[in-house]
PDB file of C-alpha atoms in Angstrom:
ATOM      1  CA  UNK V  11     104.331  89.444  94.342  1.00  0.00           C
ATOM      2  CA  UNK V  12     104.727  90.352  98.015  1.00  0.00           C
ATOM      3  CA  UNK V  13     107.945  89.196  99.359  1.00  0.00           C
ATOM      4  CA  UNK V  14     107.491  89.585 103.073  1.00  0.00           C
ATOM      5  CA  UNK V  15     111.017  89.642 104.419  1.00  0.00           C
ATOM      6  CA  UNK V  16     113.807  92.323 104.658  1.00  0.00           C
ATOM      7  CA  UNK V  17     116.536  92.457 101.918  1.00  0.00           C
ATOM      8  CA  UNK V  18     120.158  93.732 102.237  1.00  0.00           C
ATOM      9  CA  UNK V  19     122.878  94.451 100.316  1.00  0.00           C
ATOM     10  CA  UNK V  20     125.545  92.890 102.401  1.00  0.00           C
ATOM     11  CA  UNK V  21     125.392  90.579 105.688  1.00  0.00           C
ATOM     12  CA  UNK V  22     125.434  92.501 108.879  1.00  0.00           C
ATOM     13  CA  UNK V  23     128.920  93.077 110.579  1.00  0.00           C
ATOM     14  CA  UNK V  24     130.126  90.470 112.690  1.00  0.00           C
ATOM     15  CA  UNK V  25     127.481  88.088 111.241  1.00  0.00           C
ATOM     16  CA  UNK V  26     124.866  89.458 113.914  1.00  0.00           C
ATOM     17  CA  UNK V  27     121.505  90.621 113.310  1.00  0.00           C
ATOM     18  CA  UNK V  28     120.810  94.470 112.741  1.00  0.00           C
ATOM     19  CA  UNK V  29     119.237  96.183 116.172  1.00  0.00           C
ATOM     20  CA  UNK V  30     116.425  98.180 115.970  1.00  0.00           C
ATOM     21  CA  UNK V  31     116.931 101.484 117.902  1.00  0.00           C
ATOM     22  CA  UNK V  32     113.930 102.686 120.142  1.00  0.00           C
ATOM     23  CA  UNK V  33     113.380 105.978 117.984  1.00  0.00           C
ATOM     24  CA  UNK V  34     113.042 103.357 114.797  1.00  0.00           C
ATOM     25  CA  UNK V  35     110.597 101.233 116.815  1.00  0.00           C
ATOM     26  CA  UNK V  36     108.474 104.631 117.740  1.00  0.00           C
ATOM     27  CA  UNK V  37     108.062 104.842 113.859  1.00  0.00           C
ATOM     28  CA  UNK V  38     105.937 101.700 113.945  1.00  0.00           C
ATOM     29  CA  UNK V  39     103.615 102.966 116.771  1.00  0.00           C
ATOM     30  CA  UNK V  40      99.922 102.635 115.400  1.00  0.00           C
ATOM     31  CA  UNK V  41     100.656  99.928 112.940  1.00  0.00           C
ATOM     32  CA  UNK V  42     100.424  96.914 114.746  1.00  0.00           C
ATOM     33  CA  UNK V  43      96.833  97.692 116.250  1.00  0.00           C
ATOM     34  CA  UNK V  44      95.654  96.228 112.951  1.00  0.00           C
ATOM     35  CA  UNK V  45      95.523  92.290 113.229  1.00  0.00           C
ATOM     36  CA  UNK V  46      95.469  91.728 109.648  1.00  0.00           C
ATOM     37  CA  UNK V  47      92.075  90.211 109.816  1.00  0.00           C
ATOM     38  CA  UNK V  48      91.169  91.639 106.108  1.00  0.00           C
ATOM     39  CA  UNK V  49      87.717  92.491 107.287  1.00  0.00           C
ATOM     40  CA  UNK V  50      88.706  96.100 105.986  1.00  0.00           C
ATOM     41  CA  UNK V  51      88.558  94.597 102.350  1.00  0.00           C
ATOM     42  CA  UNK V  52      84.830  94.118 102.936  1.00  0.00           C
ATOM     43  CA  UNK V  53      84.215  97.953 103.390  1.00  0.00           C
ATOM     44  CA  UNK V  54      86.826  98.900 100.324  1.00  0.00           C
ATOM     45  CA  UNK V  55      85.313 100.001  97.259  1.00  0.00           C
ATOM     46  CA  UNK V  56      88.738  99.712  95.557  1.00  0.00           C
ATOM     47  CA  UNK V  57      89.078  96.041  96.333  1.00  0.00           C
ATOM     48  CA  UNK V  58      85.493  95.242  95.219  1.00  0.00           C
ATOM     49  CA  UNK V  59      86.067  96.976  91.961  1.00  0.00           C
ATOM     50  CA  UNK V  60      89.418  95.639  91.037  1.00  0.00           C
ATOM     51  CA  UNK V  61      90.512  92.670  93.509  1.00  0.00           C
ATOM     52  CA  UNK V  62      93.053  91.101  90.749  1.00  0.00           C
ATOM     53  CA  UNK V  63      95.133  94.467  90.882  1.00  0.00           C
ATOM     54  CA  UNK V  64      94.428  96.044  94.106  1.00  0.00           C
ATOM     55  CA  UNK V  65      95.663  93.444  96.969  1.00  0.00           C
ATOM     56  CA  UNK V  66      93.346  95.373  99.588  1.00  0.00           C
ATOM     57  CA  UNK V  67      93.995  97.518 102.669  1.00  0.00           C
ATOM     58  CA  UNK V  68      95.290  94.788 104.699  1.00  0.00           C
ATOM     59  CA  UNK V  69      98.142  93.950 102.316  1.00  0.00           C
ATOM     60  CA  UNK V  70      98.975  97.670 102.027  1.00  0.00           C
ATOM     61  CA  UNK V  71      99.502  97.692 105.660  1.00  0.00           C
ATOM     62  CA  UNK V  72     101.443  94.752 106.161  1.00  0.00           C
ATOM     63  CA  UNK V  73     103.727  95.845 103.315  1.00  0.00           C
ATOM     64  CA  UNK V  74     104.099  99.207 104.812  1.00  0.00           C
ATOM     65  CA  UNK V  75     105.003  97.591 108.210  1.00  0.00           C
ATOM     66  CA  UNK V  76     107.953  95.816 106.303  1.00  0.00           C
ATOM     67  CA  UNK V  77     109.026  99.122 104.538  1.00  0.00           C
ATOM     68  CA  UNK V  78     109.058 101.337 107.998  1.00  0.00           C
ATOM     69  CA  UNK V  79     110.826  98.215 110.018  1.00  0.00           C
TER      70      UNK V  79
END
């Protein structure tokens, strides 16, 4: 299953959160136009044929956001 949170090997120094640089944030441009409504699943043949194994395009973009972030 998908675990939608970040995992770190050790806590950040000083007990503070990790900050995101403007350059790292720019990598996410283009990913947040999708509102995760999953309407694209209705048009996805891979999802029609194998919904038990393929989570669909909305799930993939959501996972990719976490990976890139």
